[in-house]
Coordinates of C-alpha atoms in Angstrom, one line a residue:
M463 CA -27.5 60.4 24.7
K464 CA -24.8 59.6 22.1
S465 CA -21.5 61.4 22.3
T466 CA -22.2 63.3 19.1
Q467 CA -25.4 64.6 20.7
I468 CA -23.5 65.6 23.9
R469 CA -21.1 67.6 21.8
H470 CA -23.9 69.4 19.9
T471 CA -26.0 70.0 23.1
F472 CA -23.0 71.6 24.9
I473 CA -21.9 73.8 22.1
E474 CA -25.4 75.0 21.2
F475 CA -26.4 75.7 24.8
F476 CA -23.6 78.3 25.1
K477 CA -23.9 79.6 21.6
K478 CA -27.5 80.6 22.5
R479 CA -26.0 82.5 25.4
G480 CA -23.7 84.6 23.3
H481 CA -20.6 82.4 23.2
A482 CA -18.5 82.1 20.0
E483 CA -17.4 78.6 19.1
I484 CA -13.7 78.2 18.6
P485 CA -11.9 75.1 17.3
S486 CA -9.7 72.8 19.5
A487 CA -6.1 73.8 19.5
S488 CA -3.4 71.2 18.6
L489 CA -2.4 68.8 21.3
I490 CA 1.1 70.2 20.9
P491 CA 1.3 73.7 22.3
E492 CA 2.4 76.3 19.8
N493 CA 4.0 78.8 22.0
D494 CA 4.5 77.1 25.3
P495 CA 7.7 75.0 25.6
S496 CA 7.1 74.5 29.3
V497 CA 4.7 71.6 28.6
L498 CA 4.8 68.8 26.0
F499 CA 1.1 68.7 25.4
N500 CA -2.0 70.7 26.2
T501 CA -3.2 69.2 29.4
A502 CA -6.3 71.4 30.0
G503 CA -8.8 73.3 28.0
M504 CA -7.5 76.6 29.4
Q505 CA -3.8 76.3 28.3
P506 CA -4.2 77.5 24.7
L507 CA -6.2 80.5 26.1
V508 CA -3.7 81.7 28.7
P509 CA -2.8 84.9 26.8
Y510 CA -6.5 85.9 26.8
L511 CA -7.0 85.0 30.4
L512 CA -4.1 87.3 31.2
G513 CA -5.8 90.2 29.3
Q514 CA -5.1 89.9 25.6
K515 CA -8.2 90.5 23.5
H516 CA -9.6 87.5 21.7
P517 CA -10.7 88.3 18.1
L518 CA -14.0 86.5 18.6
G519 CA -15.0 88.4 21.8
N520 CA -15.2 87.7 25.5
R521 CA -17.5 84.7 25.5
L522 CA -16.1 81.5 24.0
V523 CA -17.0 77.8 23.9
N524 CA -15.1 74.8 22.6
I525 CA -14.1 71.2 23.1
Q526 CA -10.3 71.0 23.6
K527 CA -8.2 67.9 22.9
C528 CA -6.0 67.1 26.0
V529 CA -3.3 64.6 27.0
R530 CA -2.2 63.7 30.5
T531 CA 0.1 60.9 31.4
G532 CA 0.5 61.6 35.2
D533 CA -2.3 59.1 35.9
I534 CA -1.0 56.4 33.5
D535 CA -1.0 53.7 36.2
D536 CA -4.7 54.3 36.6
I537 CA -5.5 53.7 33.0
G538 CA -7.9 50.7 32.9
D539 CA -10.1 51.9 35.8
N540 CA -13.5 53.4 35.1
T541 CA -12.7 57.1 34.7
H542 CA -9.1 57.8 33.7
A543 CA -8.0 58.3 30.1
T544 CA -4.6 59.5 28.6
F545 CA -6.4 61.4 25.8
F546 CA -9.6 63.2 26.7
Q547 CA -11.9 65.9 25.4
M548 CA -12.6 68.9 27.6
M549 CA -15.8 70.8 27.0
G550 CA -15.4 74.4 28.1
N551 CA -17.1 77.7 28.2
W552 CA -15.1 80.9 28.8
S553 CA -15.7 84.4 30.1
L554 CA -12.9 86.8 29.5
G555 CA -13.7 89.6 31.8
D556 CA -17.5 89.3 31.2
Y557 CA -19.7 87.2 33.5
F558 CA -18.4 85.6 36.7
K559 CA -19.6 83.3 39.4
K560 CA -23.3 83.8 39.4
D561 CA -23.9 83.2 35.6
A562 CA -21.2 80.5 35.4
I563 CA -22.7 78.4 38.2
A564 CA -26.3 79.0 37.1
W565 CA -25.5 77.9 33.5
S566 CA -23.5 74.8 34.7
Y567 CA -26.5 73.7 36.8
E568 CA -29.0 74.5 34.0
L569 CA -27.1 72.5 31.3
L570 CA -26.6 69.6 33.7
T571 CA -30.2 69.3 34.8
S572 CA -32.5 70.9 32.1
K573 CA -34.5 68.4 30.2
E574 CA -35.3 70.9 27.4
E575 CA -31.9 72.4 26.6
G576 CA -29.4 70.3 28.6
F577 CA -28.5 66.8 29.8
G578 CA -31.5 66.2 32.1
L579 CA -29.6 64.8 35.0
D580 CA -31.3 64.3 38.4
P581 CA -30.4 67.2 40.6
N582 CA -30.9 65.0 43.7
R583 CA -27.7 63.1 42.6
L584 CA -25.5 66.1 42.4
Y585 CA -22.8 67.0 45.0
V586 CA -20.8 70.2 44.9
T587 CA -17.4 71.3 46.3
V588 CA -16.1 74.9 46.8
F589 CA -12.8 76.4 48.0
E590 CA -12.3 76.5 51.8
G591 CA -9.8 79.3 51.7
D592 CA -6.1 79.8 52.6
E593 CA -3.4 82.4 52.7
N594 CA -4.0 83.2 49.0
A595 CA -7.7 83.8 49.0
A596 CA -10.7 83.8 51.4
Q597 CA -13.3 81.0 51.7
D598 CA -15.6 81.0 48.7
T599 CA -18.9 81.6 50.5
E600 CA -20.2 83.4 47.5
S601 CA -20.2 80.3 45.3
A602 CA -21.7 78.2 48.1
A603 CA -24.6 80.8 48.5
I604 CA -25.2 80.6 44.7
W605 CA -25.5 76.8 44.8
K606 CA -27.9 77.0 47.7
S607 CA -30.1 79.5 45.8
L608 CA -30.3 77.0 43.0
G609 CA -31.6 74.3 45.3
I610 CA -28.5 72.3 46.2
P611 CA -28.9 71.5 50.0
E612 CA -26.2 72.9 52.2
H613 CA -25.2 69.5 53.5
R614 CA -24.3 68.5 49.8
I615 CA -21.9 71.5 49.5
Y616 CA -18.4 70.7 50.8
F617 CA -15.6 73.2 51.5
M618 CA -12.3 71.7 50.3
S619 CA -8.7 72.6 50.4
A620 CA -6.6 74.1 47.6
K621 CA -5.4 70.6 46.8
D622 CA -8.9 69.9 45.4
N623 CA -10.4 73.2 44.7
W624 CA -7.7 75.6 43.4
W625 CA -6.8 75.5 39.7
S626 CA -3.5 76.6 38.2
P627 CA -1.8 75.5 34.9
G628 CA 1.6 75.4 36.7
D629 CA 3.9 77.7 38.6
N630 CA 3.1 80.7 36.4
G631 CA -0.1 82.2 34.9
P632 CA -3.7 82.8 35.8
C633 CA -5.2 80.8 38.7
G634 CA -8.1 80.8 41.2
P635 CA -10.6 78.9 43.3
D636 CA -13.0 76.5 41.6
S637 CA -16.3 74.8 42.3
E638 CA -16.7 71.2 41.2
M639 CA -19.8 69.1 40.5
F640 CA -20.0 65.4 41.1
Y641 CA -22.7 62.9 40.1
D642 CA -23.9 59.7 41.9
L643 CA -23.4 56.6 39.7
T644 CA -24.9 54.0 42.0
D645 CA -28.1 52.1 41.1
Q646 CA -30.2 53.1 44.1
G647 CA -28.6 56.4 44.9
I648 CA -26.3 57.1 47.9
G649 CA -28.2 59.9 49.4
D650 CA -26.8 62.4 51.8
L651 CA -23.1 62.2 52.8
N652 CA -20.9 64.0 55.3
K653 CA -17.6 65.3 54.0
E654 CA -15.6 62.1 55.0
E655 CA -18.2 59.9 53.3
F656 CA -18.2 62.1 50.2
I657 CA -14.4 61.8 49.8
K658 CA -14.6 58.0 50.3
A659 CA -17.4 57.7 47.7
S660 CA -15.4 59.8 45.3
D661 CA -12.2 57.7 45.8
N662 CA -14.2 54.5 45.2
Q663 CA -15.7 56.1 42.0
H664 CA -19.3 55.7 43.2
I665 CA -19.6 59.4 42.4
V666 CA -17.6 61.1 39.7
E667 CA -16.6 64.7 38.9
I668 CA -18.4 65.9 35.8
W669 CA -17.9 69.7 35.8
N670 CA -15.5 72.3 37.1
D671 CA -16.0 76.0 37.2
V672 CA -12.7 77.8 37.7
F673 CA -12.8 81.5 38.7
M674 CA -9.6 82.9 37.4
E675 CA -9.0 86.1 39.3
F676 CA -5.4 85.7 40.5
E677 CA -2.0 85.5 38.9
K678 CA 0.8 83.2 40.0
K679 CA 4.5 83.7 39.4
D680 CA 7.2 81.2 40.3
G681 CA 4.8 79.2 42.3
K682 CA 3.4 82.1 44.4
V683 CA 0.2 84.2 44.0
I684 CA 1.3 87.7 43.3
G685 CA -2.0 89.5 43.1
K686 CA -5.3 89.8 41.2
L687 CA -5.8 89.9 37.4
E688 CA -7.1 93.1 35.9
K689 CA -10.3 91.2 34.9
Q690 CA -12.2 88.3 36.4
N691 CA -12.4 85.3 34.1
V692 CA -14.3 82.0 34.0
D693 CA -12.8 78.8 32.8
T694 CA -15.0 75.8 32.9
G695 CA -14.3 72.2 32.1
S696 CA -16.5 69.2 31.6
G697 CA -14.9 65.9 30.4
L698 CA -16.8 64.5 27.5
E699 CA -15.8 61.0 28.4
R700 CA -17.2 61.2 31.9
V701 CA -20.4 63.0 30.8
A702 CA -21.0 60.3 28.2
M703 CA -20.5 57.7 30.9
V704 CA -23.2 59.3 33.1
L705 CA -25.7 60.0 30.3
Q706 CA -25.3 56.6 28.7
G707 CA -25.9 54.9 32.1
K708 CA -22.5 53.2 32.2
K709 CA -20.1 52.5 35.0
S710 CA -17.0 53.1 32.9
I711 CA -15.9 55.5 30.1
F712 CA -14.8 52.4 28.2
D713 CA -18.4 51.2 28.0
T714 CA -19.5 54.4 26.2
D715 CA -19.7 54.9 22.4
L716 CA -16.4 56.7 22.6
F717 CA -14.6 53.4 23.2
T718 CA -16.8 50.5 22.3
P719 CA -16.1 50.4 18.6
I720 CA -12.4 50.4 19.3
L721 CA -12.7 47.6 21.9
E722 CA -14.8 45.6 19.4
K723 CA -12.0 45.9 16.9
I724 CA -9.4 44.8 19.5
D725 CA -11.6 41.7 20.3
E726 CA -11.4 40.6 16.6
Y727 CA -7.7 40.0 17.2
I728 CA -7.9 38.2 20.6
P729 CA -8.0 34.4 20.3
E730 CA -11.2 32.9 21.6
S731 CA -9.3 30.9 24.2
V732 CA -8.2 34.1 25.8
L733 CA -11.4 36.0 25.2
N734 CA -13.5 33.3 26.9
N735 CA -11.2 32.6 29.8
D736 CA -13.1 33.6 32.9
S737 CA -10.1 33.1 35.2
S738 CA -8.3 36.0 33.5
S739 CA -11.2 38.3 33.0
A740 CA -9.9 41.2 35.2
S741 CA -6.4 41.3 33.6
R742 CA -7.9 40.8 30.2
E743 CA -10.3 43.8 30.7
K744 CA -7.4 46.0 31.9
A745 CA -5.3 45.1 28.9
R746 CA -8.2 45.8 26.4
R747 CA -8.8 49.2 28.0
V748 CA -5.1 50.1 28.0
I749 CA -4.7 49.2 24.4
A750 CA -7.8 51.2 23.4
D751 CA -6.8 54.2 25.4
H752 CA -3.1 54.3 24.3
L753 CA -4.0 53.7 20.6
R754 CA -6.6 56.5 20.7
A755 CA -4.1 58.9 22.3
S756 CA -1.4 57.9 19.8
V757 CA -3.6 58.5 16.8
F758 CA -4.4 62.1 18.0
M759 CA -0.7 62.8 18.9
I760 CA 0.5 61.7 15.5
A761 CA -2.2 63.7 13.7
D762 CA -1.1 66.8 15.5
G763 CA 2.6 66.3 14.6
A764 CA 4.2 64.0 17.2
R765 CA 6.5 61.2 16.0
P766 CA 8.0 58.4 18.1
S767 CA 11.5 59.3 19.5
N768 CA 13.4 59.1 22.7
S769 CA 12.7 62.7 23.8
D770 CA 9.9 65.2 24.4
Q771 CA 6.5 64.5 22.8
G772 CA 8.1 61.6 20.8
Y773 CA 9.1 59.9 24.0
I774 CA 5.5 60.0 25.4
L775 CA 4.1 58.7 22.1
R776 CA 6.7 55.9 22.0
R777 CA 6.0 55.0 25.6
L778 CA 2.2 54.7 24.9
L779 CA 2.7 52.6 21.8
R780 CA 5.1 50.3 23.5
R781 CA 2.8 49.9 26.5
A782 CA 0.0 49.0 24.0
I783 CA 2.2 46.4 22.3
R784 CA 3.2 44.9 25.7
Y785 CA -0.5 44.6 26.7
A786 CA -1.4 43.3 23.3
D787 CA 1.1 40.5 23.8
T788 CA -0.5 39.5 27.1
L789 CA -3.7 38.9 25.1
N790 CA -1.9 37.0 22.4
I791 CA -3.1 39.6 19.8
K792 CA -1.4 38.9 16.5
H793 CA 1.4 41.1 15.4
G794 CA 0.5 44.0 13.2
A795 CA -3.0 44.4 14.6
L796 CA -2.3 47.9 16.0
F797 CA -2.4 49.1 12.3
W798 CA -6.1 48.1 12.0
I799 CA -7.1 49.2 15.5
A800 CA -5.7 52.7 14.7
D801 CA -7.8 52.6 11.5
R802 CA -10.9 52.1 13.7
V803 CA -9.9 55.0 15.9
V804 CA -9.9 57.3 12.9
D805 CA -13.3 56.0 11.8
C806 CA -14.7 56.8 15.2
Y807 CA -13.4 60.4 15.4
M808 CA -13.0 61.8 11.9
S809 CA -16.4 63.5 11.9
A810 CA -15.5 65.5 14.9
Y811 CA -11.8 66.1 14.0
S812 CA -11.3 66.8 10.3
N813 CA -7.5 66.4 10.4
L814 CA -7.7 62.7 11.1
D815 CA -9.0 61.1 7.9
P816 CA -6.5 62.9 5.5
Q817 CA -3.7 61.5 7.6
R818 CA -5.2 58.0 8.1
E819 CA -2.5 56.1 6.1
D820 CA 0.4 58.1 7.6
I821 CA -0.9 57.5 11.1
K822 CA -1.3 53.7 10.5
Q823 CA 2.1 53.4 8.9
I824 CA 3.9 55.2 11.7
I825 CA 2.2 53.0 14.3
D826 CA 3.0 49.9 12.3
Q827 CA 6.6 50.9 11.9
E828 CA 7.0 51.6 15.6
E829 CA 5.4 48.2 16.5
H830 CA 7.8 46.4 14.0
K831 CA 10.8 48.3 15.4
F832 CA 9.9 47.6 19.0
R833 CA 9.3 43.9 18.4
G834 CA 12.8 43.7 17.0
A835 CA 14.2 44.7 20.4
L836 CA 11.5 43.2 22.6
E837 CA 12.6 39.6 22.5
K838 CA 16.2 40.5 23.3
G839 CA 15.1 43.0 26.0
L840 CA 12.9 40.4 27.7
K841 CA 15.8 38.0 27.9
E842 CA 18.0 40.8 29.4
F843 CA 15.2 41.6 31.9
E844 CA 15.1 37.9 32.9
R845 CA 18.8 37.9 33.4
I846 CA 18.7 41.1 35.5
A847 CA 15.7 39.8 37.5
T848 CA 17.4 36.5 38.3
H849 CA 20.4 38.4 39.8
S850 CA 18.2 40.9 41.7
T851 CA 17.1 40.1 45.3
K852 CA 14.5 42.7 46.1
T853 CA 15.1 45.6 43.7
I854 CA 16.2 46.1 40.1
S855 CA 18.8 48.9 40.1
G856 CA 18.1 52.2 38.4
T857 CA 21.1 51.6 36.2
D858 CA 19.8 48.3 34.9
A859 CA 16.4 49.9 34.4
F860 CA 18.0 52.6 32.3
T861 CA 19.9 50.0 30.3
L862 CA 16.6 48.3 29.5
F863 CA 15.3 51.7 28.3
S864 CA 18.4 52.9 26.3
S865 CA 19.4 49.6 24.7
F866 CA 16.0 47.9 24.3
G867 CA 13.4 50.7 24.4
F868 CA 11.7 49.6 27.6
P869 CA 9.8 52.5 29.2
I870 CA 10.3 52.6 32.9
D871 CA 6.7 51.7 33.7
M872 CA 7.0 48.5 31.6
T873 CA 10.1 47.5 33.6
I874 CA 8.1 48.3 36.8
E875 CA 5.2 46.2 35.6
L876 CA 7.5 43.3 34.7
A877 CA 9.3 43.6 38.0
K878 CA 6.0 43.6 39.9
E879 CA 5.0 40.3 38.3
K880 CA 8.2 38.8 39.9
G881 CA 7.7 40.5 43.3
L882 CA 10.5 43.0 42.7
D883 CA 10.8 46.7 43.1
V884 CA 12.6 49.1 40.8
D885 CA 15.0 51.9 41.9
S886 CA 13.1 54.6 40.0
K887 CA 15.0 57.5 41.7
T888 CA 18.3 56.4 40.1
F889 CA 16.6 55.7 36.8
D890 CA 15.2 59.3 36.8
E891 CA 18.7 60.6 37.4
E892 CA 20.1 58.6 34.5
F893 CA 17.2 59.6 32.3
K894 CA 17.7 63.3 33.2
K895 CA 21.4 63.0 32.0
H896 CA 20.0 61.4 28.8
Q897 CA 17.6 64.3 28.3
D898 CA 20.4 66.9 29.0
L899 CA 22.5 65.2 26.3
S900 CA 19.5 65.2 23.9
R901 CA 19.0 68.9 24.6
S902 CA 22.6 69.8 24.0
G903 CA 22.3 67.8 20.7
A904 CA 19.2 69.9 19.9
E905 CA 21.3 73.0 20.5
Q906 CA 23.8 71.7 18.0
K907 CA 21.1 71.0 15.5
F908 CA 19.7 74.5 16.0
K909 CA 23.2 75.9 15.2
G910 CA 23.0 73.9 12.0
G911 CA 25.0 70.9 13.1
L912 CA 28.2 72.5 11.8
A913 CA 31.5 70.8 12.5
G914 CA 33.2 73.9 11.2
T915 CA 32.5 77.4 9.8
G916 CA 34.7 77.3 6.7
I917 CA 33.6 78.2 3.2
V918 CA 32.5 74.7 2.3
E919 CA 30.5 74.1 5.5
T920 CA 28.9 77.5 5.0
K921 CA 27.8 76.5 1.5
Y922 CA 26.3 73.2 2.8
H923 CA 24.6 75.1 5.6
T924 CA 22.8 77.3 3.1
A925 CA 21.9 74.3 1.0
T926 CA 20.1 72.7 4.0
H927 CA 17.7 75.6 4.0
L928 CA 16.9 75.1 0.3
L929 CA 16.6 71.4 0.8
H930 CA 14.1 71.9 3.7
A931 CA 12.0 74.3 1.5
A932 CA 12.2 71.8 -1.4
L933 CA 11.0 68.9 0.8
R934 CA 8.0 70.9 2.0
Q935 CA 7.2 71.8 -1.6
V936 CA 7.4 68.2 -2.9
L937 CA 6.3 66.1 0.1
G938 CA 4.0 68.6 2.0
T939 CA 4.1 71.0 4.9
H940 CA 4.1 68.2 7.5
V941 CA 7.9 68.0 6.8
Q942 CA 9.8 69.4 9.8
Q943 CA 13.5 69.5 10.5
K944 CA 14.6 67.0 13.1
G945 CA 18.3 67.7 12.9
S946 CA 21.3 68.3 10.6
N947 CA 25.0 67.6 10.5
I948 CA 27.5 69.2 8.1
T949 CA 31.1 68.3 7.2
I950 CA 33.3 69.4 4.4
E951 CA 32.3 66.2 2.5
R952 CA 28.5 66.4 2.6
L953 CA 25.3 67.6 4.4
R954 CA 23.0 65.4 6.4
F955 CA 19.4 66.5 7.0
D956 CA 16.8 64.6 9.2
F957 CA 13.1 65.4 8.7
T958 CA 9.6 64.1 9.5
H959 CA 8.0 62.0 6.8
P960 CA 6.2 58.6 7.2
Q961 CA 7.6 56.7 4.3
K962 CA 10.5 56.2 1.9
M963 CA 10.8 58.9 -0.8
T964 CA 10.3 57.7 -4.4
D965 CA 12.9 58.2 -7.1
E966 CA 10.6 60.8 -8.7
E967 CA 10.2 62.7 -5.4
K968 CA 14.0 62.8 -5.0
Q969 CA 14.4 64.1 -8.6
K970 CA 11.9 66.8 -8.0
V971 CA 13.6 67.9 -4.8
E972 CA 17.0 68.0 -6.6
A973 CA 15.5 69.9 -9.5
W974 CA 13.8 72.5 -7.3
V975 CA 17.0 73.2 -5.3
N976 CA 19.1 73.5 -8.4
E977 CA 16.6 75.9 -9.9
Q978 CA 16.9 78.2 -6.9
I979 CA 20.7 78.0 -7.2
Q980 CA 20.6 79.0 -10.9
K981 CA 18.3 81.9 -10.2
A982 CA 21.2 83.5 -8.2
L983 CA 18.9 84.5 -5.3
P984 CA 20.2 86.8 -2.6
V985 CA 20.6 85.4 1.0
T986 CA 19.8 88.1 3.6
Q987 CA 19.6 88.2 7.3
K988 CA 17.7 90.3 9.8
E989 CA 17.9 90.4 13.6
M990 CA 14.6 91.0 15.4
S991 CA 12.7 90.1 18.6
F992 CA 11.4 86.5 18.9
K993 CA 7.8 87.8 18.8
D994 CA 8.4 89.9 15.6
A995 CA 10.2 87.0 14.0
E996 CA 7.3 84.7 14.6
K997 CA 5.0 87.1 12.8
T998 CA 7.1 86.8 9.6
G999 CA 6.1 83.1 9.4
A1000 CA 9.7 82.0 9.4
L1001 CA 10.1 78.3 10.1
H1002 CA 11.5 77.3 13.6
F1003 CA 11.4 73.9 15.3
F1004 CA 13.6 74.3 18.3
G1005 CA 11.5 76.9 20.1
E1006 CA 12.8 76.4 23.6
K1007 CA 16.3 77.2 22.5
Y1008 CA 15.7 80.7 21.1
G1009 CA 16.5 83.9 23.1
D1010 CA 14.7 87.2 23.1
M1011 CA 16.5 88.3 19.9
V1012 CA 16.8 85.9 16.9
K1013 CA 18.2 86.0 13.4
V1014 CA 15.9 85.2 10.4
Y1015 CA 17.6 84.2 7.1
S1016 CA 15.7 84.7 3.9
I1017 CA 16.6 83.3 0.5
G1018 CA 15.1 85.3 -2.4
D1019 CA 13.3 88.7 -2.3
E1020 CA 12.0 89.4 1.1
K1021 CA 8.3 89.6 0.0
D1022 CA 8.6 86.4 -2.1
A1023 CA 11.3 84.4 -0.3
V1024 CA 11.6 80.7 -1.2
S1025 CA 13.0 80.0 2.3
M1026 CA 12.7 81.9 5.6
E1027 CA 14.0 80.3 8.8
F1028 CA 15.2 81.2 12.3
C1029 CA 19.0 80.4 12.2
G1030 CA 22.2 81.2 14.0
G1031 CA 24.7 79.7 11.4
P1032 CA 26.7 81.3 8.7
H1033 CA 25.4 81.6 5.1
V1034 CA 26.6 82.5 1.6
T1035 CA 25.3 85.8 0.2
N1036 CA 23.9 84.4 -3.0
T1037 CA 22.7 81.0 -4.1
N1038 CA 24.9 81.0 -7.2
E1039 CA 27.9 80.3 -4.9
L1040 CA 26.6 76.8 -4.1
G1041 CA 27.3 74.8 -7.3
H1042 CA 25.2 71.8 -8.3
F1043 CA 23.1 70.0 -5.6
K1044 CA 22.8 66.2 -5.7
I1045 CA 21.2 63.7 -3.2
S1046 CA 23.5 60.8 -2.5
K1047 CA 21.3 58.8 -0.1
E1048 CA 17.8 58.8 1.5
E1049 CA 17.1 56.5 4.4
A1050 CA 15.1 55.9 7.5
V1051 CA 16.4 57.1 10.9
S1052 CA 13.4 56.1 13.1
A1053 CA 9.7 55.6 12.7
G1054 CA 8.4 58.7 10.9
V1055 CA 11.8 60.3 10.5
R1056 CA 13.9 60.1 7.3
R1057 CA 17.5 61.2 6.5
I1058 CA 19.0 62.7 3.3
K1059 CA 22.7 63.0 2.6
A1060 CA 23.6 65.3 -0.2
I1061 CA 26.7 66.9 -1.8
L1062 CA 27.5 70.1 -3.7
E1063 CA 29.5 69.4 -6.9

């Protein structure tokens, strides 16, 4: 069954059972600064799992885009992927264990409406119980009633069969389904044998029913939710592997077109070298996985940088470049591999094709930028390694990161090739200091990057709001503020945009800003709760830094404002105080981020 058919079968099965289809949320969480990416299908739905009413009802179905990098060292094996697609059906206070389990089993095994899998190859786990909740004998009984033998139902600890998005939020026991991938079939297994077969990937998890009936706060279960909810997850990549009779997700139609494109750029001498087949296969898979994840991250707004989502994106791209070099893939090939990723997924995700050229350019720019530092960085690594006996210090590892852009896992991989360890603990401490400095910088940017609060700086600060609005008018709403700095001589504004602005675009921006100045628009401010401020549609890009109460500045009439932003800085009261706006310079800051310097005359 092709992946497109799997998507359709899953969605239609639950739509026939009263579920409303909802689109995948962005990979980047909209209102959850505690995580960088959505790592599970349930994350965007947490408010509804906690009791908020969903506009489409209490039965939902979707396929959610997810990213996880905790298993990055496992990428290249048969089942792990950085980016994956989680098929899920949801009950918000409606049905519970009986219907959820029955439908899971029916969809997996039905030849008429489902995937037609052999029920004799299914294994099931349920929660064994602990201080938070009793043993889930109810789920075990439901599975037995469906025909799963008792000796194929295993009671497991919370480590394996309790689901929570983190230290806070809805949580509960789960029941997982596994499928036998071996040619002849393993047959009956005791618990120890089952765990070993799972570790060896002879059987793989293909479905998870989570019974959300508890709430966790600060890492502890504090009681039951008002309503019992069901959150299910079935990884499209793994289901495709099973239904297409493959031993690896990379052998499915979700990856093979990408791998075929990669092979076009591998020299035949490398491609046909039997002695390096294992390392070649891992490299091919890592490149395919990381490029696929990067394409989706960029499409959802991430840009390469040294912090937050941008750091994860940069890390993936640079790992892909490193592995490409081990295969002697020619420089610049990532541009065309990314193009193939868009080809593969644009029918399922409509936001990819319109951004195709931007995505390719951002990836190409990051490759070019990294290669500029890579050669020098490898020389520095060789110098460090030569003077290291058993371990590369965390300080040296951080220098490789901060000066040459080496992600820590790249340094670890290079060190491993030379039989060396890396002091990751000290690196983590240095990296945390780096993040703290970045965050303090972000706070300064949030405040407007003001060096002072005099009359001139205040004018420039107000002008940045007009400039931001003008850039979104002329270049598009993908433009987001990435920082600003103001002195008495000029303003500096950093923003997301994949390429150099044309002279015509700069002229249009200048003209738009000056038009608003000439209109003598009022500048007003209101203080309100963060939640109410969000409802106004005001722009805000440093969400983790806002408190419960925020200030929203509007330029123009409130109902028809030309600019509306969260802001804590000082402003003029009318745009006619600003004078004439002129762009003095437009330049690149990093891949996907541009900088404008401008003056008021």
